[in-house]
Coordinates of N, CA and C in Angstrom, one line a residue:
X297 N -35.7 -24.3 2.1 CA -35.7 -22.9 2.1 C -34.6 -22.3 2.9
X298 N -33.8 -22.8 4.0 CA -33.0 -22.5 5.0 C -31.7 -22.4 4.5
X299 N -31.6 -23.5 3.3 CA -30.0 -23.3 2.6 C -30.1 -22.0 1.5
X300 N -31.1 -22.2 0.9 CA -31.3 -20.3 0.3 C -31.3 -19.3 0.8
X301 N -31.3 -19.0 2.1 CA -31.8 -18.2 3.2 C -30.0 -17.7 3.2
X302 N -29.2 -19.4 3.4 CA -28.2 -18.8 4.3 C -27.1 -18.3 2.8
X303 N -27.3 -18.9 1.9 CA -26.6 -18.8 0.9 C -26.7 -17.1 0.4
X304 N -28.0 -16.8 0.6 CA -27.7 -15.3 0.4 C -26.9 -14.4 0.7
X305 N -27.8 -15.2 2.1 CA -26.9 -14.2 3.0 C -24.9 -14.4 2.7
X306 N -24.7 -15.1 2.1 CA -23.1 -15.4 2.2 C -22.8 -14.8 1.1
X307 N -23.5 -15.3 0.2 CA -23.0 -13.9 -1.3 C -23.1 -12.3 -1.1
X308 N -24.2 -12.4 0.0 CA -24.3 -10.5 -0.2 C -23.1 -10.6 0.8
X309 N -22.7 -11.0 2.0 CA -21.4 -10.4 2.8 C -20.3 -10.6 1.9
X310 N -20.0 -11.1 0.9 CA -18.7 -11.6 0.4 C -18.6 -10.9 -0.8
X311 N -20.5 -10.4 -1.6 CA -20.0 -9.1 -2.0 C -19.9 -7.6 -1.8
X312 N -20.2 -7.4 -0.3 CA -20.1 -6.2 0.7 C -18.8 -6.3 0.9
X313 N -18.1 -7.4 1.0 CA -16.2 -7.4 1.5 C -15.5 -6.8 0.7
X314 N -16.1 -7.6 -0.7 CA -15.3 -7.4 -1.9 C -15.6 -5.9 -2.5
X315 N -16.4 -5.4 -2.5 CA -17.0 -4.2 -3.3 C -16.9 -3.2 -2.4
X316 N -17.2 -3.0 -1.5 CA -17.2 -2.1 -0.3 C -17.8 -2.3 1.3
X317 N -17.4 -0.9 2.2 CA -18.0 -1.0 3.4 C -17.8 0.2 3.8
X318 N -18.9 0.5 5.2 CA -18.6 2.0 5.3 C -18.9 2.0 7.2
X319 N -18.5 2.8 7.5 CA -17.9 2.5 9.4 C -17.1 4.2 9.5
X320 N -16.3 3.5 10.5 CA -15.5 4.9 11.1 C -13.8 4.8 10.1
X321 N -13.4 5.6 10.1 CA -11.4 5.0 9.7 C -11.0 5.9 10.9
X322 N -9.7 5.4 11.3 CA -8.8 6.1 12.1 C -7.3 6.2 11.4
X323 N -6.3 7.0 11.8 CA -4.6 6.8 11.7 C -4.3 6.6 12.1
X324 N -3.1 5.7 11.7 CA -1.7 5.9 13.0 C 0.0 6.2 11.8
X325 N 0.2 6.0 12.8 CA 1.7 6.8 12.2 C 2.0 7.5 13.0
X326 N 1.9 8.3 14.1 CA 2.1 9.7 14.4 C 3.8 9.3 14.6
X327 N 4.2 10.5 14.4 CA 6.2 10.7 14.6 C 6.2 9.8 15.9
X328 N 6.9 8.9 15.6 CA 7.7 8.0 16.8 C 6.9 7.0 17.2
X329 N 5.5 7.0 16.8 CA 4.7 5.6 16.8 C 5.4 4.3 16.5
X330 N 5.2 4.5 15.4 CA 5.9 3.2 14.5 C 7.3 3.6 13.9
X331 N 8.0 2.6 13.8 CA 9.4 3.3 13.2 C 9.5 3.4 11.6
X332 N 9.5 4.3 10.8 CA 9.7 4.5 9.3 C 10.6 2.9 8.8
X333 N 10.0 2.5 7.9 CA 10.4 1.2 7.7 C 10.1 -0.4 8.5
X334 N 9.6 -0.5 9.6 CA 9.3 -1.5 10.2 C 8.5 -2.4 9.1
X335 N 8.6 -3.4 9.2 CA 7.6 -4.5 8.1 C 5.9 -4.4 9.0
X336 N 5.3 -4.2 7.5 CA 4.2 -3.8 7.6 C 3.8 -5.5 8.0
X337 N 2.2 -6.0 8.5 CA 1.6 -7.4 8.2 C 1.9 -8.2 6.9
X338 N 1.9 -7.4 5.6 CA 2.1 -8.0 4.3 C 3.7 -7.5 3.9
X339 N 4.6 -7.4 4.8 CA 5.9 -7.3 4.6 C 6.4 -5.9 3.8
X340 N 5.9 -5.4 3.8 CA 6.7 -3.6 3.4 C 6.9 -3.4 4.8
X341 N 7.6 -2.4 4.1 CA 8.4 -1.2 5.2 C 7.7 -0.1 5.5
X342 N 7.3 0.0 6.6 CA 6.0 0.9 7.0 C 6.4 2.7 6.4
X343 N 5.5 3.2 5.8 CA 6.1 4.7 5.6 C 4.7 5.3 5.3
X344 N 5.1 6.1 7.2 CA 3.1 6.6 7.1 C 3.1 8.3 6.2
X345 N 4.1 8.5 5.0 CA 3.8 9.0 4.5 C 3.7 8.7 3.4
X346 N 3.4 7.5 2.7 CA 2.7 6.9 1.9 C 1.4 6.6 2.0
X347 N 0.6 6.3 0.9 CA -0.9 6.4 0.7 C -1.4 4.8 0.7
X348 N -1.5 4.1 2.2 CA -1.1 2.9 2.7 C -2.7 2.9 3.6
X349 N -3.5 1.7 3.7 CA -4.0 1.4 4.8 C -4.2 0.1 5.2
X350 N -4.3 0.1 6.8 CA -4.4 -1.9 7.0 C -6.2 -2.1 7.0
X351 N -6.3 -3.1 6.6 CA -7.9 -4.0 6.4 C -7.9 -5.0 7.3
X352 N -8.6 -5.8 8.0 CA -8.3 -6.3 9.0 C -8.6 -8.3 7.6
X353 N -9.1 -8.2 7.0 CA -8.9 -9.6 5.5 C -8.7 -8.8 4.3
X354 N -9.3 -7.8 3.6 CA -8.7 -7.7 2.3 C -6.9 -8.1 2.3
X355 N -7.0 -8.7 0.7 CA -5.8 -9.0 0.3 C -4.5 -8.0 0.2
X356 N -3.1 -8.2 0.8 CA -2.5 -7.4 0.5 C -2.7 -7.0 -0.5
X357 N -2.3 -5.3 -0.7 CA -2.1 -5.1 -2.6 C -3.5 -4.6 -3.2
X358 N -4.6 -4.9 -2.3 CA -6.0 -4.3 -2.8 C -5.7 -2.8 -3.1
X359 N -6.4 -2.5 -4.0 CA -6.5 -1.3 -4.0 C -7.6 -0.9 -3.8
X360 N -7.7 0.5 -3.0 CA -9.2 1.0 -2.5 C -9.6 2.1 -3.1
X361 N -10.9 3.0 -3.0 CA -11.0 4.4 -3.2 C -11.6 4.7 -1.6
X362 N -10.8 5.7 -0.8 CA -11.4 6.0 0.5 C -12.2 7.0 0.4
X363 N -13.7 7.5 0.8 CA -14.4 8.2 1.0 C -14.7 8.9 2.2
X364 N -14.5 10.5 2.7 CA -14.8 10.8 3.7 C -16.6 11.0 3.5
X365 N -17.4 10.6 4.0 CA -18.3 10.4 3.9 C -19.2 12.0 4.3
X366 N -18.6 12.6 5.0 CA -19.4 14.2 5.6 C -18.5 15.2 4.3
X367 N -17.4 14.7 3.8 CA -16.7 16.3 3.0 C -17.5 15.7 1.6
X368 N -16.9 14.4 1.2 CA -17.1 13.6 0.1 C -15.6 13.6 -0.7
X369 N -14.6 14.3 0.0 CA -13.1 13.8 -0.4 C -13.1 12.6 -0.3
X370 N -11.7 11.8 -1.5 CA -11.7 10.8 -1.4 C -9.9 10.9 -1.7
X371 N -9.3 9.5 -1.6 CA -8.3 8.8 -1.9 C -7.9 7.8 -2.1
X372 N -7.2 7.4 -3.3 CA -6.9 6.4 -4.0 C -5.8 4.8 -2.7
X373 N -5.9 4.5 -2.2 CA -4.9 3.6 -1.1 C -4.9 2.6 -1.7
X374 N -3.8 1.6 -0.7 CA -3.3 0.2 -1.1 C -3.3 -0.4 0.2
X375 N -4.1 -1.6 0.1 CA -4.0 -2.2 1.6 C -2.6 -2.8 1.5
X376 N -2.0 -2.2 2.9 CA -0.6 -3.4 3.3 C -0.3 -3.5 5.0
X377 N -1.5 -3.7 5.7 CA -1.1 -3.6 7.0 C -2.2 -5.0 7.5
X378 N -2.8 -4.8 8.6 CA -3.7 -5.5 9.0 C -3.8 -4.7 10.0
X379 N -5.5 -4.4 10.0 CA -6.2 -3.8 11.6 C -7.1 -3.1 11.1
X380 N -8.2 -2.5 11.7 CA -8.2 -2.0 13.3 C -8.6 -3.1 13.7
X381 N -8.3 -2.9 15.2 CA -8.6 -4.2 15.7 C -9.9 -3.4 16.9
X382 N -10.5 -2.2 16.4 CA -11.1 -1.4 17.2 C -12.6 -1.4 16.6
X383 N -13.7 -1.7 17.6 CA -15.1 -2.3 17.3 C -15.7 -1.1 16.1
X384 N -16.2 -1.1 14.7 CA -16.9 -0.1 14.6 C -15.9 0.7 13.5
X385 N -14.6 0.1 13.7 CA -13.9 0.8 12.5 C -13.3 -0.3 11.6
X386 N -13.0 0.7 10.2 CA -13.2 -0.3 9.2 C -11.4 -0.6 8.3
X387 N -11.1 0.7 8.7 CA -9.8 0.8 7.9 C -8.7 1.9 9.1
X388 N -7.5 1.2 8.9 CA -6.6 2.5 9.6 C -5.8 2.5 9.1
X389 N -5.4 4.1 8.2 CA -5.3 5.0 7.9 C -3.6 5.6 7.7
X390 N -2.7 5.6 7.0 CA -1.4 5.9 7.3 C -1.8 7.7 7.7
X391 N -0.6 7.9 7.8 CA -0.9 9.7 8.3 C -1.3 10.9 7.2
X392 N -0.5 10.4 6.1 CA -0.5 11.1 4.6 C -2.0 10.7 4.0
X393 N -2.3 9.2 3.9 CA -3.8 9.1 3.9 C -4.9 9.8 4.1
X394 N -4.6 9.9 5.4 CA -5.7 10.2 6.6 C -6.1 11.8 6.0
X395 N -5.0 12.2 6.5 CA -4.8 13.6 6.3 C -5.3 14.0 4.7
X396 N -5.3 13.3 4.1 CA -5.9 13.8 2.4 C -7.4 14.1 2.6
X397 N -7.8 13.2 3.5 CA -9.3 13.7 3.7 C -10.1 14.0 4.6
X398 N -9.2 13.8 5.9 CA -9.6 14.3 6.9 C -8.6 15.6 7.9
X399 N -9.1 15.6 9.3 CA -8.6 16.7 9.8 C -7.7 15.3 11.0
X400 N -6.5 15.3 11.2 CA -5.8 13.8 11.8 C -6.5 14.2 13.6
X401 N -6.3 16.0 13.3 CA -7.3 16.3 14.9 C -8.1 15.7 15.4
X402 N -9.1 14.9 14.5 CA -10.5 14.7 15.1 C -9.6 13.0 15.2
X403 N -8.9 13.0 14.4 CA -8.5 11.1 14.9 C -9.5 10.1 14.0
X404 N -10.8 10.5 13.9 CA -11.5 9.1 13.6 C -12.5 9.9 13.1
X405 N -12.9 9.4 11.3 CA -14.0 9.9 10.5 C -14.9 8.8 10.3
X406 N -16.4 9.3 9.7 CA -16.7 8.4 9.1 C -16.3 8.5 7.6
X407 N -16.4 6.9 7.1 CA -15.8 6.8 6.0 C -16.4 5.7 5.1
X408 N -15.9 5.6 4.1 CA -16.5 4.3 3.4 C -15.5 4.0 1.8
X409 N -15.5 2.4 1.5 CA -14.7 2.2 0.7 C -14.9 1.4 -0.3
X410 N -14.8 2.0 -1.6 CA -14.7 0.7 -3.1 C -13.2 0.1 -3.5
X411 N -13.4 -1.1 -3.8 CA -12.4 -1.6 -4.4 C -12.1 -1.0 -5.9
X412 N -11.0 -1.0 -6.3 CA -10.6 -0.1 -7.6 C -9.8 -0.7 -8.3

């Protein structure tokens, strides 16, 4: 009974990874943070006015749909970074991102995401 037990449990997390998840998102980018161009974790050139977020394992190149979870705005992204590395959040956010569905004032929404 114990190997069905755990086996579940490994398919439902693996298809929670793959299909979605829902937590806080935050940005970064702000002017002078990062430098326009620096190589992203998956080797682009960072440009936080592109529609860009890091995942701390989805595969470079994933494509996501990001959901602000209180407006119900959403945005189409491409993972190409790696992070947060911050307890509780799930995705961080280029500036142009962020800003599609949130307010960058508050810094940190809740949020949630499908694969697309």
């Amino acid at each position: 009974m114990k190997p069905v037990v755990l086996t579940a449990f490994i398919v439902t997390m693996l298809l929670v990874t793959v299909n979605g998840e829902s937590g806080q998102c935050s940005w970064y980018g702000a002017a002078g943070e990062i430098p326009q161009g620096h190589p992203t974790a998956c080797g682009e050139g960072f440009d936080r006015f592109a529609l860009k977020v890091a995942h701390k394992t989805l595969p470079c190149g994933t494509r996501l749909r990001v959901r602000n979870t209180q407006t119900g705005q959403s945005v189409d992204v491409t993972v190409n970074d790696r992070g947060p590395f911050v307890p509780g959040r799930i995705l961080d956010m280029t500036y142009e991102a962020f800003g599609r569905i949130g307010n960058r004032d508050d810094g940190v929404i809740s949020c949630d995401y499908q694969t697309i």
